[in-house]
Amino acid sequence: MRIGIVCPYSFDVPGGVQNHVMDLAEALMGLGHEVSVLAPADEDSPLPAYVVSAGRAVALPYNGSVARIAFGPVSTARVRRWIIRGEFDVLHVHEPLTLSLSLLAVLSARGPVVATFHTAMTRSRALAAAQGVLQIVLERITARIAVSALARKVQVEHMDGGAVEIPNGVAVAKFSDARPLPGWPGECAPGRDGAIGFLGRFTEARKGLPILRDAFVELARQRPGLRLLVAGPGESDDLFGRFPPELRERVTFLGLVSEEDKARMLRSVHLYVAPNTGGESFGMILTEALAAGTTVVASDLDAFRRVLDGGRAGRLFPTGDAGALRAALTELLDDPGARAALTACGDQVVSTFDWPVVARRVLEVYAAAIEATDGRVMDTEWVGLD
């Protein structure tokens, strides 16, 4: 099968959707299919051989963050040329309601279109002035995939259609085979030691670092060997300034890490903590931590609860409650048997997220979309594109 995949966000900056697209493409190629990915990227950016650059992206505030996207006449022309040259059996777009390449690809498509919705957002200010375009995009999508129950609920209740729920995948072997960072995780003596990990944009309140910080500060004063390993974008001075001076030497900041180093980071801690306070539709980092064999402690968000099988595969604590997080960390650091039981369940859960398993489910949606269109070519005339 010839498959065209469109990513709306720039490959110059790491992100969950970009990683999802690359992993899916590689899993599909591993199953014997021919795949081409179109994404924004600078012309001189190092890209996998299967990725085609649609040109430089621009930064745009979107969904509480900043998205690097591509839009306009030049991008439209590049999308159309890629689709014509690709002669794809199916076109798979990600986040098609974002003002970027995926939306343009849907409007230029001539065959079956499958769309994956990653977020649970019902509207954006960027699209408020383009409701006509929004409706046309939705009408041209042949089949929809939602990465979570919450994202699917939005499709049913707000987007006039259903969606097949297929979760984000994880390359299990990449994480389980990763080597810990030098000197980590070290001992975990009851009442004394332990290594805790956090990955994310710590300056975003919804990522919950203040909750973890408060729990860590109290614990660190009682456990002289406790350490915190942090990875993600941001300035080191900003991070260290959030901790008491006497505890800063026990906080290690890796900064923005590669996918390889992320796997190593997750293998380097006894407990991975996801203290997020909201805005999560899935919880990709949880599946990655499970794949690394690391015990997970997470906020009791609906998305996290689903990934962790209601708490069988990881410890849940009341969202926003630093005291409850501290108690959970204390218990698990002092009880290796409890950690082992959680990670054993985690191994079972994460096997269902392994990319070859997920990719086969995506292929079933492709087949249904191709059958639904029955080889028909859609009319792509729409003057608003130019």
PDB file of N, CA and C in Angstrom, residues 273-339:
ATOM      1  N   VAL A 273       7.274  10.510  37.721  1.00  0.00           N
ATOM      2  CA  VAL A 273       6.114  11.226  38.245  1.00  0.00           C
ATOM      3  C   VAL A 273       5.510  12.111  37.173  1.00  0.00           C
ATOM      4  N   ALA A 274       4.190  11.973  36.985  1.00  0.00           N
ATOM      5  CA  ALA A 274       3.422  12.827  36.065  1.00  0.00           C
ATOM      6  C   ALA A 274       2.393  13.581  36.906  1.00  0.00           C
ATOM      7  N   PRO A 275       2.757  14.771  37.417  1.00  0.00           N
ATOM      8  CA  PRO A 275       1.869  15.512  38.321  1.00  0.00           C
ATOM      9  C   PRO A 275       0.924  16.474  37.603  1.00  0.00           C
ATOM     10  N   ASN A 276       0.667  16.232  36.324  1.00  0.00           N
ATOM     11  CA  ASN A 276      -0.128  17.134  35.491  1.00  0.00           C
ATOM     12  C   ASN A 276      -1.483  17.440  36.128  1.00  0.00           C
ATOM     13  N   THR A 277      -1.959  18.651  35.881  1.00  0.00           N
ATOM     14  CA  THR A 277      -3.229  19.074  36.498  1.00  0.00           C
ATOM     15  C   THR A 277      -4.391  19.079  35.530  1.00  0.00           C
ATOM     16  N   GLY A 278      -4.153  18.864  34.222  1.00  0.00           N
ATOM     17  CA  GLY A 278      -5.244  18.845  33.251  1.00  0.00           C
ATOM     18  C   GLY A 278      -4.731  19.034  31.838  1.00  0.00           C
ATOM     19  N   GLY A 279      -5.672  19.023  30.880  1.00  0.00           N
ATOM     20  CA  GLY A 279      -5.327  19.263  29.488  1.00  0.00           C
ATOM     21  C   GLY A 279      -4.658  18.098  28.796  1.00  0.00           C
ATOM     22  N   GLU A 280      -4.737  16.889  29.378  1.00  0.00           N
ATOM     23  CA  GLU A 280      -4.105  15.723  28.770  1.00  0.00           C
ATOM     24  C   GLU A 280      -5.181  14.823  28.169  1.00  0.00           C
ATOM     25  N   SER A 281      -5.020  14.487  26.890  1.00  0.00           N
ATOM     26  CA  SER A 281      -6.002  13.620  26.246  1.00  0.00           C
ATOM     27  C   SER A 281      -5.544  12.169  26.207  1.00  0.00           C
ATOM     28  N   PHE A 282      -4.256  11.922  26.476  1.00  0.00           N
ATOM     29  CA  PHE A 282      -3.778  10.541  26.462  1.00  0.00           C
ATOM     30  C   PHE A 282      -2.764  10.276  27.575  1.00  0.00           C
ATOM     31  N   GLY A 283      -1.554  10.693  27.427  1.00  0.00           N
ATOM     32  CA  GLY A 283      -0.508  10.404  28.406  1.00  0.00           C
ATOM     33  C   GLY A 283       0.597   9.557  27.813  1.00  0.00           C
ATOM     34  N   MET A 284       1.165  10.054  26.701  1.00  0.00           N
ATOM     35  CA  MET A 284       2.199   9.308  25.989  1.00  0.00           C
ATOM     36  C   MET A 284       3.401   9.005  26.872  1.00  0.00           C
ATOM     37  N   ILE A 285       3.798   9.958  27.688  1.00  0.00           N
ATOM     38  CA  ILE A 285       4.981   9.760  28.508  1.00  0.00           C
ATOM     39  C   ILE A 285       4.785   8.609  29.480  1.00  0.00           C
ATOM     40  N   LEU A 286       3.545   8.331  29.869  1.00  0.00           N
ATOM     41  CA  LEU A 286       3.293   7.219  30.778  1.00  0.00           C
ATOM     42  C   LEU A 286       3.591   5.888  30.094  1.00  0.00           C
ATOM     43  N   THR A 287       3.155   5.736  28.849  1.00  0.00           N
ATOM     44  CA  THR A 287       3.430   4.484  28.141  1.00  0.00           C
ATOM     45  C   THR A 287       4.934   4.320  27.926  1.00  0.00           C
ATOM     46  N   GLU A 288       5.639   5.423  27.699  1.00  0.00           N
ATOM     47  CA  GLU A 288       7.086   5.347  27.510  1.00  0.00           C
ATOM     48  C   GLU A 288       7.774   4.938  28.808  1.00  0.00           C
ATOM     49  N   ALA A 289       7.322   5.477  29.926  1.00  0.00           N
ATOM     50  CA  ALA A 289       7.890   5.087  31.219  1.00  0.00           C
ATOM     51  C   ALA A 289       7.601   3.614  31.509  1.00  0.00           C
ATOM     52  N   LEU A 290       6.388   3.165  31.206  1.00  0.00           N
ATOM     53  CA  LEU A 290       6.056   1.749  31.395  1.00  0.00           C
ATOM     54  C   LEU A 290       6.953   0.872  30.530  1.00  0.00           C
ATOM     55  N   ALA A 291       7.186   1.295  29.285  1.00  0.00           N
ATOM     56  CA  ALA A 291       8.047   0.535  28.386  1.00  0.00           C
ATOM     57  C   ALA A 291       9.472   0.455  28.921  1.00  0.00           C
ATOM     58  N   ALA A 292       9.902   1.500  29.617  1.00  0.00           N
ATOM     59  CA  ALA A 292      11.243   1.520  30.202  1.00  0.00           C
ATOM     60  C   ALA A 292      11.333   0.669  31.461  1.00  0.00           C
ATOM     61  N   GLY A 293      10.197   0.157  31.932  1.00  0.00           N
ATOM     62  CA  GLY A 293      10.191  -0.647  33.151  1.00  0.00           C
ATOM     63  C   GLY A 293      10.254   0.173  34.410  1.00  0.00           C
ATOM     64  N   THR A 294       9.880   1.441  34.317  1.00  0.00           N
ATOM     65  CA  THR A 294       9.930   2.353  35.459  1.00  0.00           C
ATOM     66  C   THR A 294       8.547   2.456  36.104  1.00  0.00           C
ATOM     67  N   THR A 295       8.519   2.453  37.423  1.00  0.00           N
ATOM     68  CA  THR A 295       7.259   2.595  38.145  1.00  0.00           C
ATOM     69  C   THR A 295       6.722   4.011  37.958  1.00  0.00           C
ATOM     70  N   VAL A 296       5.427   4.118  37.653  1.00  0.00           N
ATOM     71  CA  VAL A 296       4.801   5.407  37.353  1.00  0.00           C
ATOM     72  C   VAL A 296       3.912   5.841  38.508  1.00  0.00           C
ATOM     73  N   VAL A 297       4.031   7.126  38.865  1.00  0.00           N
ATOM     74  CA  VAL A 297       3.133   7.771  39.822  1.00  0.00           C
ATOM     75  C   VAL A 297       2.519   8.958  39.086  1.00  0.00           C
ATOM     76  N   ALA A 298       1.188   9.006  39.010  1.00  0.00           N
ATOM     77  CA  ALA A 298       0.549  10.012  38.166  1.00  0.00           C
ATOM     78  C   ALA A 298      -0.698  10.595  38.796  1.00  0.00           C
ATOM     79  N   SER A 299      -1.010  11.829  38.388  1.00  0.00           N
ATOM     80  CA  SER A 299      -2.255  12.472  38.788  1.00  0.00           C
ATOM     81  C   SER A 299      -3.442  11.623  38.344  1.00  0.00           C
ATOM     82  N   ASP A 300      -4.504  11.701  39.106  1.00  0.00           N
ATOM     83  CA  ASP A 300      -5.691  10.897  38.823  1.00  0.00           C
ATOM     84  C   ASP A 300      -6.551  11.563  37.744  1.00  0.00           C
ATOM     85  N   LEU A 301      -5.911  11.884  36.604  1.00  0.00           N
ATOM     86  CA  LEU A 301      -6.641  12.402  35.458  1.00  0.00           C
ATOM     87  C   LEU A 301      -7.275  11.248  34.694  1.00  0.00           C
ATOM     88  N   ASP A 302      -8.380  11.528  34.029  1.00  0.00           N
ATOM     89  CA  ASP A 302      -9.075  10.468  33.306  1.00  0.00           C
ATOM     90  C   ASP A 302      -8.153   9.816  32.279  1.00  0.00           C
ATOM     91  N   ALA A 303      -7.404  10.619  31.526  1.00  0.00           N
ATOM     92  CA  ALA A 303      -6.516  10.075  30.504  1.00  0.00           C
ATOM     93  C   ALA A 303      -5.445   9.183  31.121  1.00  0.00           C
ATOM     94  N   PHE A 304      -4.886   9.617  32.255  1.00  0.00           N
ATOM     95  CA  PHE A 304      -3.845   8.831  32.916  1.00  0.00           C
ATOM     96  C   PHE A 304      -4.425   7.553  33.518  1.00  0.00           C
ATOM     97  N   ARG A 305      -5.614   7.660  34.067  1.00  0.00           N
ATOM     98  CA  ARG A 305      -6.256   6.494  34.669  1.00  0.00           C
ATOM     99  C   ARG A 305      -6.480   5.411  33.622  1.00  0.00           C
ATOM    100  N   ARG A 306      -6.846   5.831  32.418  1.00  0.00           N
ATOM    101  CA  ARG A 306      -7.076   4.851  31.354  1.00  0.00           C
ATOM    102  C   ARG A 306      -5.785   4.172  30.937  1.00  0.00           C
ATOM    103  N   VAL A 307      -4.720   4.928  30.797  1.00  0.00           N
ATOM    104  CA  VAL A 307      -3.438   4.338  30.414  1.00  0.00           C
ATOM    105  C   VAL A 307      -2.958   3.363  31.485  1.00  0.00           C
ATOM    106  N   LEU A 308      -3.130   3.709  32.745  1.00  0.00           N
ATOM    107  CA  LEU A 308      -2.616   2.907  33.855  1.00  0.00           C
ATOM    108  C   LEU A 308      -3.619   1.866  34.339  1.00  0.00           C
ATOM    109  N   ASP A 309      -4.626   1.593  33.526  1.00  0.00           N
ATOM    110  CA  ASP A 309      -5.603   0.542  33.828  1.00  0.00           C
ATOM    111  C   ASP A 309      -6.218   0.745  35.218  1.00  0.00           C
ATOM    112  N   GLY A 310      -6.649   1.978  35.456  1.00  0.00           N
ATOM    113  CA  GLY A 310      -7.327   2.277  36.709  1.00  0.00           C
ATOM    114  C   GLY A 310      -6.441   2.259  37.935  1.00  0.00           C
ATOM    115  N   GLY A 311      -5.132   2.208  37.758  1.00  0.00           N
ATOM    116  CA  GLY A 311      -4.205   2.179  38.885  1.00  0.00           C
ATOM    117  C   GLY A 311      -3.511   0.847  39.068  1.00  0.00           C
ATOM    118  N   ARG A 312      -3.824  -0.146  38.228  1.00  0.00           N
ATOM    119  CA  ARG A 312      -3.140  -1.441  38.312  1.00  0.00           C
ATOM    120  C   ARG A 312      -1.700  -1.347  37.821  1.00  0.00           C
ATOM    121  N   ALA A 313      -1.461  -0.490  36.827  1.00  0.00           N
ATOM    122  CA  ALA A 313      -0.146  -0.416  36.205  1.00  0.00           C
ATOM    123  C   ALA A 313       0.677   0.768  36.699  1.00  0.00           C
ATOM    124  N   GLY A 314       0.160   1.549  37.614  1.00  0.00           N
ATOM    125  CA  GLY A 314       0.869   2.709  38.153  1.00  0.00           C
ATOM    126  C   GLY A 314       0.064   3.286  39.300  1.00  0.00           C
ATOM    127  N   ARG A 315       0.730   3.996  40.183  1.00  0.00           N
ATOM    128  CA  ARG A 315       0.054   4.574  41.346  1.00  0.00           C
ATOM    129  C   ARG A 315      -0.560   5.932  40.980  1.00  0.00           C
ATOM    130  N   LEU A 316      -1.837   6.104  41.248  1.00  0.00           N
ATOM    131  CA  LEU A 316      -2.545   7.358  41.022  1.00  0.00           C
ATOM    132  C   LEU A 316      -2.703   8.102  42.331  1.00  0.00           C
ATOM    133  N   PHE A 317      -2.621   9.433  42.271  1.00  0.00           N
ATOM    134  CA  PHE A 317      -2.856  10.255  43.458  1.00  0.00           C
ATOM    135  C   PHE A 317      -3.799  11.392  43.094  1.00  0.00           C
ATOM    136  N   PRO A 318      -4.550  11.932  44.063  1.00  0.00           N
ATOM    137  CA  PRO A 318      -5.496  13.011  43.761  1.00  0.00           C
ATOM    138  C   PRO A 318      -4.799  14.194  43.093  1.00  0.00           C
ATOM    139  N   THR A 319      -5.320  14.604  41.967  1.00  0.00           N
ATOM    140  CA  THR A 319      -4.708  15.678  41.184  1.00  0.00           C
ATOM    141  C   THR A 319      -4.514  16.939  42.015  1.00  0.00           C
ATOM    142  N   GLY A 320      -3.299  17.473  41.975  1.00  0.00           N
ATOM    143  CA  GLY A 320      -2.990  18.717  42.672  1.00  0.00           C
ATOM    144  C   GLY A 320      -2.634  18.560  44.131  1.00  0.00           C
ATOM    145  N   ASP A 321      -2.643  17.361  44.675  1.00  0.00           N
ATOM    146  CA  ASP A 321      -2.433  17.128  46.107  1.00  0.00           C
ATOM    147  C   ASP A 321      -0.985  16.718  46.354  1.00  0.00           C
ATOM    148  N   ALA A 322      -0.145  17.688  46.731  1.00  0.00           N
ATOM    149  CA  ALA A 322       1.273  17.416  46.951  1.00  0.00           C
ATOM    150  C   ALA A 322       1.487  16.478  48.130  1.00  0.00           C
ATOM    151  N   GLY A 323       0.640  16.578  49.152  1.00  0.00           N
ATOM    152  CA  GLY A 323       0.760  15.701  50.307  1.00  0.00           C
ATOM    153  C   GLY A 323       0.505  14.253  49.938  1.00  0.00           C
ATOM    154  N   ALA A 324      -0.526  14.020  49.123  1.00  0.00           N
ATOM    155  CA  ALA A 324      -0.825  12.658  48.686  1.00  0.00           C
ATOM    156  C   ALA A 324       0.286  12.123  47.785  1.00  0.00           C
ATOM    157  N   LEU A 325       0.859  12.985  46.949  1.00  0.00           N
ATOM    158  CA  LEU A 325       1.979  12.568  46.106  1.00  0.00           C
ATOM    159  C   LEU A 325       3.168  12.181  46.979  1.00  0.00           C
ATOM    160  N   ARG A 326       3.453  12.987  47.992  1.00  0.00           N
ATOM    161  CA  ARG A 326       4.578  12.675  48.893  1.00  0.00           C
ATOM    162  C   ARG A 326       4.378  11.320  49.574  1.00  0.00           C
ATOM    163  N   ALA A 327       3.156  11.052  50.010  1.00  0.00           N
ATOM    164  CA  ALA A 327       2.875   9.773  50.665  1.00  0.00           C
ATOM    165  C   ALA A 327       3.065   8.610  49.688  1.00  0.00           C
ATOM    166  N   ALA A 328       2.615   8.785  48.447  1.00  0.00           N
ATOM    167  CA  ALA A 328       2.769   7.722  47.456  1.00  0.00           C
ATOM    168  C   ALA A 328       4.242   7.474  47.141  1.00  0.00           C
ATOM    169  N   LEU A 329       5.008   8.539  47.014  1.00  0.00           N
ATOM    170  CA  LEU A 329       6.435   8.399  46.739  1.00  0.00           C
ATOM    171  C   LEU A 329       7.138   7.697  47.894  1.00  0.00           C
ATOM    172  N   THR A 330       6.809   8.078  49.104  1.00  0.00           N
ATOM    173  CA  THR A 330       7.429   7.456  50.279  1.00  0.00           C
ATOM    174  C   THR A 330       7.158   5.960  50.306  1.00  0.00           C
ATOM    175  N   GLU A 331       5.901   5.599  50.120  1.00  0.00           N
ATOM    176  CA  GLU A 331       5.522   4.189  50.167  1.00  0.00           C
ATOM    177  C   GLU A 331       6.254   3.375  49.104  1.00  0.00           C
ATOM    178  N   LEU A 332       6.285   3.875  47.875  1.00  0.00           N
ATOM    179  CA  LEU A 332       6.885   3.109  46.790  1.00  0.00           C
ATOM    180  C   LEU A 332       8.408   3.063  46.877  1.00  0.00           C
ATOM    181  N   LEU A 333       9.035   4.151  47.310  1.00  0.00           N
ATOM    182  CA  LEU A 333      10.485   4.133  47.468  1.00  0.00           C
ATOM    183  C   LEU A 333      10.908   3.130  48.535  1.00  0.00           C
ATOM    184  N   ASP A 334      10.071   2.939  49.538  1.00  0.00           N
ATOM    185  CA  ASP A 334      10.412   2.030  50.639  1.00  0.00           C
ATOM    186  C   ASP A 334       9.927   0.601  50.413  1.00  0.00           C
ATOM    187  N   ASP A 335       9.234   0.343  49.316  1.00  0.00           N
ATOM    188  CA  ASP A 335       8.654  -0.975  49.093  1.00  0.00           C
ATOM    189  C   ASP A 335       8.967  -1.459  47.673  1.00  0.00           C
ATOM    190  N   PRO A 336      10.121  -2.103  47.487  1.00  0.00           N
ATOM    191  CA  PRO A 336      10.480  -2.585  46.146  1.00  0.00           C
ATOM    192  C   PRO A 336       9.485  -3.614  45.622  1.00  0.00           C
ATOM    193  N   GLY A 337       8.852  -4.366  46.507  1.00  0.00           N
ATOM    194  CA  GLY A 337       7.851  -5.338  46.077  1.00  0.00           C
ATOM    195  C   GLY A 337       6.658  -4.664  45.428  1.00  0.00           C
ATOM    196  N   ALA A 338       6.219  -3.547  45.999  1.00  0.00           N
ATOM    197  CA  ALA A 338       5.094  -2.802  45.419  1.00  0.00           C
ATOM    198  C   ALA A 338       5.470  -2.232  44.067  1.00  0.00           C
ATOM    199  N   ARG A 339       6.702  -1.738  43.946  1.00  0.00           N
ATOM    200  CA  ARG A 339       7.159  -1.231  42.647  1.00  0.00           C
ATOM    201  C   ARG A 339       7.181  -2.351  41.612  1.00  0.00           C
TER     202      ARG A 339
END
